[in-house]
PDB file of C-alpha atoms in Angstrom:
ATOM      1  CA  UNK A  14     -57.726  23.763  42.495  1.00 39.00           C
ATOM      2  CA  UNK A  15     -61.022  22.540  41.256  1.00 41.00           C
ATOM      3  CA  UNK A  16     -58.962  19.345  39.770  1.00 41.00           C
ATOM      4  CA  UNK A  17     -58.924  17.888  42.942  1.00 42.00           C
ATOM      5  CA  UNK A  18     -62.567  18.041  43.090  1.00 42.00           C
ATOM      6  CA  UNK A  19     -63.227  14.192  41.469  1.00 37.00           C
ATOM      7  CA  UNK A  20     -61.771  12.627  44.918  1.00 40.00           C
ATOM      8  CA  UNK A  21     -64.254  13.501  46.483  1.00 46.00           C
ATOM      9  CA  UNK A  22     -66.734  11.950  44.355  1.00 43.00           C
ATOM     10  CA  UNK A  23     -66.851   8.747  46.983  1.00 43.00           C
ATOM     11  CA  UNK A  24     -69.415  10.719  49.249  1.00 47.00           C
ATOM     12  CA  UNK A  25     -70.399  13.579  47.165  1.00 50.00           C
ATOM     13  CA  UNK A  26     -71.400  13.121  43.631  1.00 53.00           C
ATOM     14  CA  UNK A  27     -70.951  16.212  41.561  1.00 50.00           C
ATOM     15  CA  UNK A  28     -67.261  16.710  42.395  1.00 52.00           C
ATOM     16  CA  UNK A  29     -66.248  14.838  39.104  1.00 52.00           C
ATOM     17  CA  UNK A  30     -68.024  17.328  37.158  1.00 50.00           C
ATOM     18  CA  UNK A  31     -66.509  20.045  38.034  1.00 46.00           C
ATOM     19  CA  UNK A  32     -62.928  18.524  37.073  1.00 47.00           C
ATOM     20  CA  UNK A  33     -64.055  17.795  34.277  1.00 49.00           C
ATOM     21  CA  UNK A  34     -65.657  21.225  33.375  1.00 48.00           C
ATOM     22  CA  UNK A  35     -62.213  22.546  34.064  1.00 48.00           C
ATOM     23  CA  UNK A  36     -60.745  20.513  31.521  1.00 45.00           C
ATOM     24  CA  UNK A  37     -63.932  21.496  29.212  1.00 44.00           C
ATOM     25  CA  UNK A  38     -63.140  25.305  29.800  1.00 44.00           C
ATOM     26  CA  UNK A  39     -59.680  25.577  28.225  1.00 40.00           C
ATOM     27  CA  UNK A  40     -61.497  24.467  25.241  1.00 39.00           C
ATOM     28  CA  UNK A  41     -64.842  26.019  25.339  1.00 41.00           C
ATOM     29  CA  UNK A  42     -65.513  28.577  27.526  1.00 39.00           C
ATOM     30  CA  UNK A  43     -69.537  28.588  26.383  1.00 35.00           C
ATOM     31  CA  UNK A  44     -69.886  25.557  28.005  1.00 36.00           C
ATOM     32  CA  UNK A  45     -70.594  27.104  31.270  1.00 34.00           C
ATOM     33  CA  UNK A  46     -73.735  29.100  29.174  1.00 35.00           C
ATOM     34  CA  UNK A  47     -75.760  25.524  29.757  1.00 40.00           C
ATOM     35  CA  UNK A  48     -76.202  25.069  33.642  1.00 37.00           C
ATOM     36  CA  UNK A  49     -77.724  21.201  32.925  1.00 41.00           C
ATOM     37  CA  UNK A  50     -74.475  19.842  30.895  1.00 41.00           C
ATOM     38  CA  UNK A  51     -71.934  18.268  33.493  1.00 46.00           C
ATOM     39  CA  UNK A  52     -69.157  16.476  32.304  1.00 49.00           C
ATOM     40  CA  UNK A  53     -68.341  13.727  34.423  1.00 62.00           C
ATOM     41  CA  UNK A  54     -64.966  11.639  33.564  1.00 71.00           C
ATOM     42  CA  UNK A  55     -64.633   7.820  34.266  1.00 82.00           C
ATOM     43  CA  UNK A  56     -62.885   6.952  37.303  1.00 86.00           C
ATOM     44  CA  UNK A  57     -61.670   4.457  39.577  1.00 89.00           C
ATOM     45  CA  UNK A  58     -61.030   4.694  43.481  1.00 90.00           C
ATOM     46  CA  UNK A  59     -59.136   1.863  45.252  1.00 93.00           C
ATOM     47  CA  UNK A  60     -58.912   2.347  49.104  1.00 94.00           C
ATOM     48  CA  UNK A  61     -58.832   0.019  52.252  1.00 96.00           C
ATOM     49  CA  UNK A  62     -60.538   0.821  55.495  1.00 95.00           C
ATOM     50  CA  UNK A  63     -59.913  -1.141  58.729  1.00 95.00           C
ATOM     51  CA  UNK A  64     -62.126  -0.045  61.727  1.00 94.00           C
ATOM     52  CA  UNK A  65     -61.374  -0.958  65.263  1.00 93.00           C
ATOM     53  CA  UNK A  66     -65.194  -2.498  66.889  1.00 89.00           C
ATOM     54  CA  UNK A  67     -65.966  -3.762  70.267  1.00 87.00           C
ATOM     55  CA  UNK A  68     -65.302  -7.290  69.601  1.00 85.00           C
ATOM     56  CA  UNK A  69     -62.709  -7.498  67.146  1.00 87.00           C
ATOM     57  CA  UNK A  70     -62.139  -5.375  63.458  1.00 91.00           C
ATOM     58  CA  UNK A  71     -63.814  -5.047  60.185  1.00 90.00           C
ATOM     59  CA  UNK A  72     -61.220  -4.411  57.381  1.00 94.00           C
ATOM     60  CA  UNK A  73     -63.103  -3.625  53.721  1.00 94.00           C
ATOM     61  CA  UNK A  74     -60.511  -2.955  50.512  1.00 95.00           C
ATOM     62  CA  UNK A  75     -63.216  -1.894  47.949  1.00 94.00           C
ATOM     63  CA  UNK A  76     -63.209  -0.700  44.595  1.00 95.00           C
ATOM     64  CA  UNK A  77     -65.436   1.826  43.099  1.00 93.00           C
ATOM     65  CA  UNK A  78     -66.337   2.328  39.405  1.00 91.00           C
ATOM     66  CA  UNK A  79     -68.059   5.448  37.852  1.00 88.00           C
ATOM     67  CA  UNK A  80     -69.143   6.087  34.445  1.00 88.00           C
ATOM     68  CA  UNK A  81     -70.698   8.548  33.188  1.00 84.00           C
ATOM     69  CA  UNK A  82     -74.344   7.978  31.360  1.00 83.00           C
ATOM     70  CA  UNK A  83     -76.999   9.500  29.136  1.00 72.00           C
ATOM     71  CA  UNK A  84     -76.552  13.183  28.577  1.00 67.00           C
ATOM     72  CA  UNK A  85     -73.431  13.262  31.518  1.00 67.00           C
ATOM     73  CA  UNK A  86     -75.712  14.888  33.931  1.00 75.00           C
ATOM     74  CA  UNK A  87     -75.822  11.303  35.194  1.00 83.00           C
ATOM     75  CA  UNK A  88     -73.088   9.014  36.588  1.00 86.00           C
ATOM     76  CA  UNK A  89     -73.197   5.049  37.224  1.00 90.00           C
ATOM     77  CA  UNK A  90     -71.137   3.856  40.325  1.00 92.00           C
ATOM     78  CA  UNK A  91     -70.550   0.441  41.595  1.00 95.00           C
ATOM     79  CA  UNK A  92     -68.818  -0.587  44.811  1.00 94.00           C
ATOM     80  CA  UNK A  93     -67.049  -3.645  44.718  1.00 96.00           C
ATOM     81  CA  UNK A  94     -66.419  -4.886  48.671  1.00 94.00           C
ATOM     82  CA  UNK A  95     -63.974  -7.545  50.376  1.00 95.00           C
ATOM     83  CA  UNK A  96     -64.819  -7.589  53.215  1.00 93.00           C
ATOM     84  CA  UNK A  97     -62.349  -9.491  56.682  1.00 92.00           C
ATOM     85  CA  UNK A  98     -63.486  -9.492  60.010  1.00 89.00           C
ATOM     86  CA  UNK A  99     -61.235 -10.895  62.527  1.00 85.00           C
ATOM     87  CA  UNK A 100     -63.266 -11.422  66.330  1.00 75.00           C
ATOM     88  CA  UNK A 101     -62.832 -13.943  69.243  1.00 66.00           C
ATOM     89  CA  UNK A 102     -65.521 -16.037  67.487  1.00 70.00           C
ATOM     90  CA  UNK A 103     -64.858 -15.263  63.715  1.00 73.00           C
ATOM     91  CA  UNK A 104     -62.196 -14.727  61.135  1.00 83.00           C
ATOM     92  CA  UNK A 105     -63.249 -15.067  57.470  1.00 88.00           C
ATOM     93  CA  UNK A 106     -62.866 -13.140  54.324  1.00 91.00           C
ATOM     94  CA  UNK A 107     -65.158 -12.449  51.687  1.00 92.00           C
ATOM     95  CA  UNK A 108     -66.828 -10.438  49.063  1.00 94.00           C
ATOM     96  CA  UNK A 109     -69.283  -8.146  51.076  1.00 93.00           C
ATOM     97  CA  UNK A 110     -72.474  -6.317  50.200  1.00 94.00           C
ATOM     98  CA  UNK A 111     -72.073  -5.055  46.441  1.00 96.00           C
ATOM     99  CA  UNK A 112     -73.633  -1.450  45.428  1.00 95.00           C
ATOM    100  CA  UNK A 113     -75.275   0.072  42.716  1.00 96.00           C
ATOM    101  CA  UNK A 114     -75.839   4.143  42.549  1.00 94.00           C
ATOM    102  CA  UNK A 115     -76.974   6.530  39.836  1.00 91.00           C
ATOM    103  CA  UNK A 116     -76.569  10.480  40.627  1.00 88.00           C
ATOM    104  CA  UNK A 117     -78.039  13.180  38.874  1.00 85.00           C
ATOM    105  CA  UNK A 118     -76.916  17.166  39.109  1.00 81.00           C
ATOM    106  CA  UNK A 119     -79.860  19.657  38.001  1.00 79.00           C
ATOM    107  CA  UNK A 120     -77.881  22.439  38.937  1.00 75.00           C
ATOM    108  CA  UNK A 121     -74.234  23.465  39.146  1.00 72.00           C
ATOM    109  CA  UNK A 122     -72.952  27.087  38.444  1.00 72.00           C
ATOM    110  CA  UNK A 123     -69.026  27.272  37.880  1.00 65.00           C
ATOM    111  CA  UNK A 124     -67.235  28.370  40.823  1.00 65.00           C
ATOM    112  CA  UNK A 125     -70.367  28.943  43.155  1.00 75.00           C
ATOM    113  CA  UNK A 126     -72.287  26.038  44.373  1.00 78.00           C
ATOM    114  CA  UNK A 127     -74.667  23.371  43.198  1.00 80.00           C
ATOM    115  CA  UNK A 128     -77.053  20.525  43.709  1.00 84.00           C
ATOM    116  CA  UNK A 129     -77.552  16.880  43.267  1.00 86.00           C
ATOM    117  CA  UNK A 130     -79.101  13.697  43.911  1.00 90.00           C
ATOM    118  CA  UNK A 131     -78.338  10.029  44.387  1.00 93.00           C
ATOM    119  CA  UNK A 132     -79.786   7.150  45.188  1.00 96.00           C
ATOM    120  CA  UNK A 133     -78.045   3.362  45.605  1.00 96.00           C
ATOM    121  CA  UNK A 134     -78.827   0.015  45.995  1.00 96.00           C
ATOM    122  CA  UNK A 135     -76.976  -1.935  48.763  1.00 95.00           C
ATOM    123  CA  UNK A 136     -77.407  -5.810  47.981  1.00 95.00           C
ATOM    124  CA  UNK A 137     -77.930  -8.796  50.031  1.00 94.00           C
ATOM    125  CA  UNK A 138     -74.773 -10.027  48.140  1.00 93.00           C
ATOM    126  CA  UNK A 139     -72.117 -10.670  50.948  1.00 91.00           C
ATOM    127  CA  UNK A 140     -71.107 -14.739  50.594  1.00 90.00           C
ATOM    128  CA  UNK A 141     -71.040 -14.992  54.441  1.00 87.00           C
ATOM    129  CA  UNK A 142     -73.548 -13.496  56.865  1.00 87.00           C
ATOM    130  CA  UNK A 143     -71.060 -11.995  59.052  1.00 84.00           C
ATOM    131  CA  UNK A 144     -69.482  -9.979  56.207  1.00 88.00           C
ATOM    132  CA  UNK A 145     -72.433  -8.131  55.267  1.00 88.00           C
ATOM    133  CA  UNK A 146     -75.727  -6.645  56.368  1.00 90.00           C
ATOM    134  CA  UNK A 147     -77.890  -9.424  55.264  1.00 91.00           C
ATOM    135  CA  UNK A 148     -80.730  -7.006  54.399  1.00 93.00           C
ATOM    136  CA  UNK A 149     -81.646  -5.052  50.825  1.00 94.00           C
ATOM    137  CA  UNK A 150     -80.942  -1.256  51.177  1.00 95.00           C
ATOM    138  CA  UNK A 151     -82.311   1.663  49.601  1.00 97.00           C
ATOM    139  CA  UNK A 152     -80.265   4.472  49.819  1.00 95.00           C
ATOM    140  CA  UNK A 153     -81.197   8.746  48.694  1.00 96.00           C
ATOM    141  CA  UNK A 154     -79.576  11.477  49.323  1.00 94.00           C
ATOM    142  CA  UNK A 155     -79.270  14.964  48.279  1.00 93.00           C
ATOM    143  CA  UNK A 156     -76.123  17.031  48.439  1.00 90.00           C
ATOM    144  CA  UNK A 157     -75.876  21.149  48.391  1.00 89.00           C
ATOM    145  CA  UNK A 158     -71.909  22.403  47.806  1.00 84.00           C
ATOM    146  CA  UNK A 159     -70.570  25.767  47.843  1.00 85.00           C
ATOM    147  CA  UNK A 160     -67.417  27.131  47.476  1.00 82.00           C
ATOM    148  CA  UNK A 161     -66.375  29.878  50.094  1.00 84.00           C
ATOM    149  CA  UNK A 162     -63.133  32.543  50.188  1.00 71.00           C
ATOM    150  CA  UNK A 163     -62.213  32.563  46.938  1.00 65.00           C
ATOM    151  CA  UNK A 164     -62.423  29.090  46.308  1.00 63.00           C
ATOM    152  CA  UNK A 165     -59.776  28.088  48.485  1.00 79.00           C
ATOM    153  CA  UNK A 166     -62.353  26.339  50.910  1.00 84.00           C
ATOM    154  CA  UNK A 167     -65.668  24.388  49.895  1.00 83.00           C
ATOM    155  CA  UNK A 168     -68.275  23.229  52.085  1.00 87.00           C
ATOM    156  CA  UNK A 169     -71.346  20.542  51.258  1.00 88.00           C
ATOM    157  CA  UNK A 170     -73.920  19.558  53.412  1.00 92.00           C
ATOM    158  CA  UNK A 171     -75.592  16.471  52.581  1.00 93.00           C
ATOM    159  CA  UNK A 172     -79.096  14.247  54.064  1.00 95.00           C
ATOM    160  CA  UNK A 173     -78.818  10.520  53.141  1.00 96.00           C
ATOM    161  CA  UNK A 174     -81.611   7.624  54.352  1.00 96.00           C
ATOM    162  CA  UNK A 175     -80.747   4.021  54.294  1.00 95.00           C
ATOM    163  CA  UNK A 176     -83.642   1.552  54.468  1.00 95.00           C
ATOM    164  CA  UNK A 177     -83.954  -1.938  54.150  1.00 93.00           C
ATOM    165  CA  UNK A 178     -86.513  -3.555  52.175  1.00 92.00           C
ATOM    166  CA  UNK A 179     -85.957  -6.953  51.516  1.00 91.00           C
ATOM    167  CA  UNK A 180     -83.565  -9.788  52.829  1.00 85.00           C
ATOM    168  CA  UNK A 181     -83.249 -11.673  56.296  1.00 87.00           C
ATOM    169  CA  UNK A 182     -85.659 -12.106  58.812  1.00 85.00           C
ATOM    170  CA  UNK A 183     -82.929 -12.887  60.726  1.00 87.00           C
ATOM    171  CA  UNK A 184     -81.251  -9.668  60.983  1.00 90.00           C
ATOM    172  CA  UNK A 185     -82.164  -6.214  61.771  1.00 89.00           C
ATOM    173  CA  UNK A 186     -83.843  -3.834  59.884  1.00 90.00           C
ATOM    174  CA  UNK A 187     -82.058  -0.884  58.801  1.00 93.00           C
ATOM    175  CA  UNK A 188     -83.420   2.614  59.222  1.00 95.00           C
ATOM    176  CA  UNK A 189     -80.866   5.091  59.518  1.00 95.00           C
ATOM    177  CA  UNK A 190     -80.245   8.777  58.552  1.00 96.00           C
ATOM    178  CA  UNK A 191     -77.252  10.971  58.315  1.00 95.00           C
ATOM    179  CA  UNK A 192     -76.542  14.488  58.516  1.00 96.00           C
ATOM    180  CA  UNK A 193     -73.183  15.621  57.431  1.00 94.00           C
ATOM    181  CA  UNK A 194     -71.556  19.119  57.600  1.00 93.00           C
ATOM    182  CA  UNK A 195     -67.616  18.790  54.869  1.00 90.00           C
ATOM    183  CA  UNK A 196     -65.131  21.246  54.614  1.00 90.00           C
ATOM    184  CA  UNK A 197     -61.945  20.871  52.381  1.00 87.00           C
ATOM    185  CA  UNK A 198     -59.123  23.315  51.983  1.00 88.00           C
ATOM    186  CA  UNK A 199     -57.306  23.442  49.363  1.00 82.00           C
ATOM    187  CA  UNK A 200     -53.407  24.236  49.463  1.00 85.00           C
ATOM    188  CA  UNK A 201     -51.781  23.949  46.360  1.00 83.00           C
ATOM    189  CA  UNK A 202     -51.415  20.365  45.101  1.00 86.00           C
ATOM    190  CA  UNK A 203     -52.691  19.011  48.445  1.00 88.00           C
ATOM    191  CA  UNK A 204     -55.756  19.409  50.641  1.00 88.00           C
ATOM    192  CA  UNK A 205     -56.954  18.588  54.130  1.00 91.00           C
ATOM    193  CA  UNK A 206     -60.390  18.419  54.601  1.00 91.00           C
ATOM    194  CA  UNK A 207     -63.140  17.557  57.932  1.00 93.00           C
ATOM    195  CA  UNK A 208     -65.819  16.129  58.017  1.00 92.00           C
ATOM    196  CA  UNK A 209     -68.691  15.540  60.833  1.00 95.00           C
ATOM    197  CA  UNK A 210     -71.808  12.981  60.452  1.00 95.00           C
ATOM    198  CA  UNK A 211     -74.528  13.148  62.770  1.00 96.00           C
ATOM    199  CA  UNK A 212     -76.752   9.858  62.403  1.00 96.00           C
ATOM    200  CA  UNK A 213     -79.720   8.372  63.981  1.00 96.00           C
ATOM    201  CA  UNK A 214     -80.390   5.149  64.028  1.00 94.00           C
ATOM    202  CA  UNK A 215     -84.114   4.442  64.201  1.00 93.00           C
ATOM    203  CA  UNK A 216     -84.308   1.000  64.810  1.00 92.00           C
ATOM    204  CA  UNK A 217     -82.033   0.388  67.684  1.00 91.00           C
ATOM    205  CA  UNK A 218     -82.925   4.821  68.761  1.00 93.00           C
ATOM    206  CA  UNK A 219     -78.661   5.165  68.377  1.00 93.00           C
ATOM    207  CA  UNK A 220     -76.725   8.012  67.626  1.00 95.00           C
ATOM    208  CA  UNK A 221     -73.735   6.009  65.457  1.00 94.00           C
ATOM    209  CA  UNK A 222     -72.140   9.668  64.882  1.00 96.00           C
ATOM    210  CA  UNK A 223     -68.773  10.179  63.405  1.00 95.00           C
ATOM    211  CA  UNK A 224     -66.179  12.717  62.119  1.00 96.00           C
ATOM    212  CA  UNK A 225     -62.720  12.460  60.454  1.00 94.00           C
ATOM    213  CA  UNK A 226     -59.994  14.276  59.305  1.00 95.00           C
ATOM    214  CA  UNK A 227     -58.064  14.413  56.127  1.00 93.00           C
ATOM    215  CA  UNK A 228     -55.099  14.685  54.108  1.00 93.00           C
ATOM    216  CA  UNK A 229     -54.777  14.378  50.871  1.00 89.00           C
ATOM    217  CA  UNK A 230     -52.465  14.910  47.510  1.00 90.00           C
ATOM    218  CA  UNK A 231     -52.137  15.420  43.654  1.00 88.00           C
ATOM    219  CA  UNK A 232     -49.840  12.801  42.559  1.00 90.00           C
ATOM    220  CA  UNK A 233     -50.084  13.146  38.758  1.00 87.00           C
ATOM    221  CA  UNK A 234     -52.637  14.804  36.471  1.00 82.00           C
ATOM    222  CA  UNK A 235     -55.274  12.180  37.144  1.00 83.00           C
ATOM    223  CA  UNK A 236     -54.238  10.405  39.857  1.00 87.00           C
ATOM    224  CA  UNK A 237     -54.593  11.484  43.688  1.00 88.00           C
ATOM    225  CA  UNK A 238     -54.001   9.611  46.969  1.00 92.00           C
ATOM    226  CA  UNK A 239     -55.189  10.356  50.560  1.00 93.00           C
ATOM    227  CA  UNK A 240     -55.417   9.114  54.133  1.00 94.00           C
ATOM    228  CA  UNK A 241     -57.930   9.776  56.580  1.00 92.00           C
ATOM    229  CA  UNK A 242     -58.366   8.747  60.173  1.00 96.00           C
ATOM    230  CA  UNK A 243     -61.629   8.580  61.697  1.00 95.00           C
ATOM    231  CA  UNK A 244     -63.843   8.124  64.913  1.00 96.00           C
ATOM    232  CA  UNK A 245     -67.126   6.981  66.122  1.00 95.00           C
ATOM    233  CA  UNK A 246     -68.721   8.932  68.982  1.00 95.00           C
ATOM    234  CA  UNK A 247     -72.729   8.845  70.583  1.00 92.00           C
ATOM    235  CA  UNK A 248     -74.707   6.327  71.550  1.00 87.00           C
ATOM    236  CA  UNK A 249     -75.049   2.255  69.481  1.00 91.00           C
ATOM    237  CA  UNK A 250     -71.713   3.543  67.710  1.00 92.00           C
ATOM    238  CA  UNK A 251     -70.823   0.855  65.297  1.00 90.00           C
ATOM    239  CA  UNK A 252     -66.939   1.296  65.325  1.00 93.00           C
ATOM    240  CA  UNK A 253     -64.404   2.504  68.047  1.00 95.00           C
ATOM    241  CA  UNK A 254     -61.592   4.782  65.644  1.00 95.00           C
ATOM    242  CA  UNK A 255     -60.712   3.624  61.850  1.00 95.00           C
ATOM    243  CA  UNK A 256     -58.455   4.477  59.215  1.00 96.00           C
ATOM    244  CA  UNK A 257     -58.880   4.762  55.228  1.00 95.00           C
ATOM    245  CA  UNK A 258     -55.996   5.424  52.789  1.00 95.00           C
ATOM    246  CA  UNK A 259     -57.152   5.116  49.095  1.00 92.00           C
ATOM    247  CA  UNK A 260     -56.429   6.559  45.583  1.00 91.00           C
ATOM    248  CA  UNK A 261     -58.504   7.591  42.592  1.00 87.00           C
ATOM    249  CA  UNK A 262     -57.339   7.583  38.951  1.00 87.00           C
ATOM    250  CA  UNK A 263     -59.240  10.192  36.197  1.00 81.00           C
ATOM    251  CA  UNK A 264     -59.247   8.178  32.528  1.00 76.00           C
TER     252      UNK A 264
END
């Protein structure tokens, strides 16, 4: 069941690892003798999200790269955005704000829990204002995941800040940071999972929360595909309801 694990390494980063120690472990059971070696695999994760806004809808079809690096206690990721935005007032199409993010695991004990860190770069990159945040983000975050009932559910709990640094005077400043509670169960070759984000927006004083639900399958050996709906609740929300569907190939 831990081979679905990788999926999940768009918001938490140590998922990949444990695939891949999986795969590791029918050859070498010692491996697990070393907490600091984590195998991560290369991957790819393709997936369109369309939220519904106030004025009009933000649709972003992105495409994520991760490599591992160095000793594979590290991983590389890069989000590549296009962004649309369709309003009363605008319609235009784009490459949005491109990412950078390195995450590190110090600790990860097979079939119990673990920790890890990441931290991105959000760039002032978007080739139209309205298709991006105009600012420079700096993004960290740590994640703690444990696996609970006999592995058939797994929970992680995760603190991220986003702050801008740099970029236009013109926009706002970014200040914003998120706690969120995951839980996936796992069913065989498929999972459904929830997931609840409670954010607060310190330059505006919002509450942007959200939550979604989701459903989600082994296709192939390295290849998984999933849909998830979502919804925006509190106060200064930034989207009505949205929906992702997306799939990630292991190489």
């Amino acid at each position: 069941m831990k081979k679905f694990l990788p999926f999940f390494l768009l918001i938490f980063p140590f998922y990949n690892s444990l695939l891949a120690q999986d795969t590791i472990n029918e050859q070498k059971e010692s491996i697990y003798t070393e907490a600091r070696y984590h195998y991560y695999l290369k991957t790819i994760l393709l997936f369109n999200e369309y939220l519904d806004t106030e004025t009009g809808s933000f649709n972003t079809t992105q495409l994520r790269f991760l490599h591992p690096i160095a000793n594979k206690a590290w991983n590389l990721r890069v989000d590549l955005p296009l962004v649309s935005t369709n309003t009363s007032s605008i319609n235009k199409t784009g490459i949005g704000d491109i990412g950078v993010g390195i995450s590190y695991i110090p600790y990860l004990k097979h079939k119990k829990d673990g920790i890890a860190f990441r931290a991105r770069i959000i760039s002032n990159s978007a080739v139209d204002p309205a298709l991006g945040s105009g600012k420079w983000v700096f993004a960290p975050a740590i994640f703690y995941g444990k696996y609970i009932k006999k592995d058939h559910i797994l929970w992680i709990v995760s603190l991220e800040n986003q702050m801008s640094f740099a970029g236009s005077d013109n926009r706002s400043d970014i200040n914003l940071t998120a706690f969120e509670n995951y839980f996936m169960f796992i069913l065989g070759k498929n999972w459904i999972a929830a997931d609840v984000a409670f954010k607060y927006n310190n330059t505006n004083k919002g509450y942007p929360n959200n939550a979604f639900v989701e459903f989600g399958r082994r296709i192939t050996k390295n290849d998984m595909a999933y849909i998830h709906p979502s919804v925006a609740f509190g106060g200064h929300k930034t989207y009505n309801y949205g929906i992702e569907v997306g799939m990630l190939i292991l190489f």
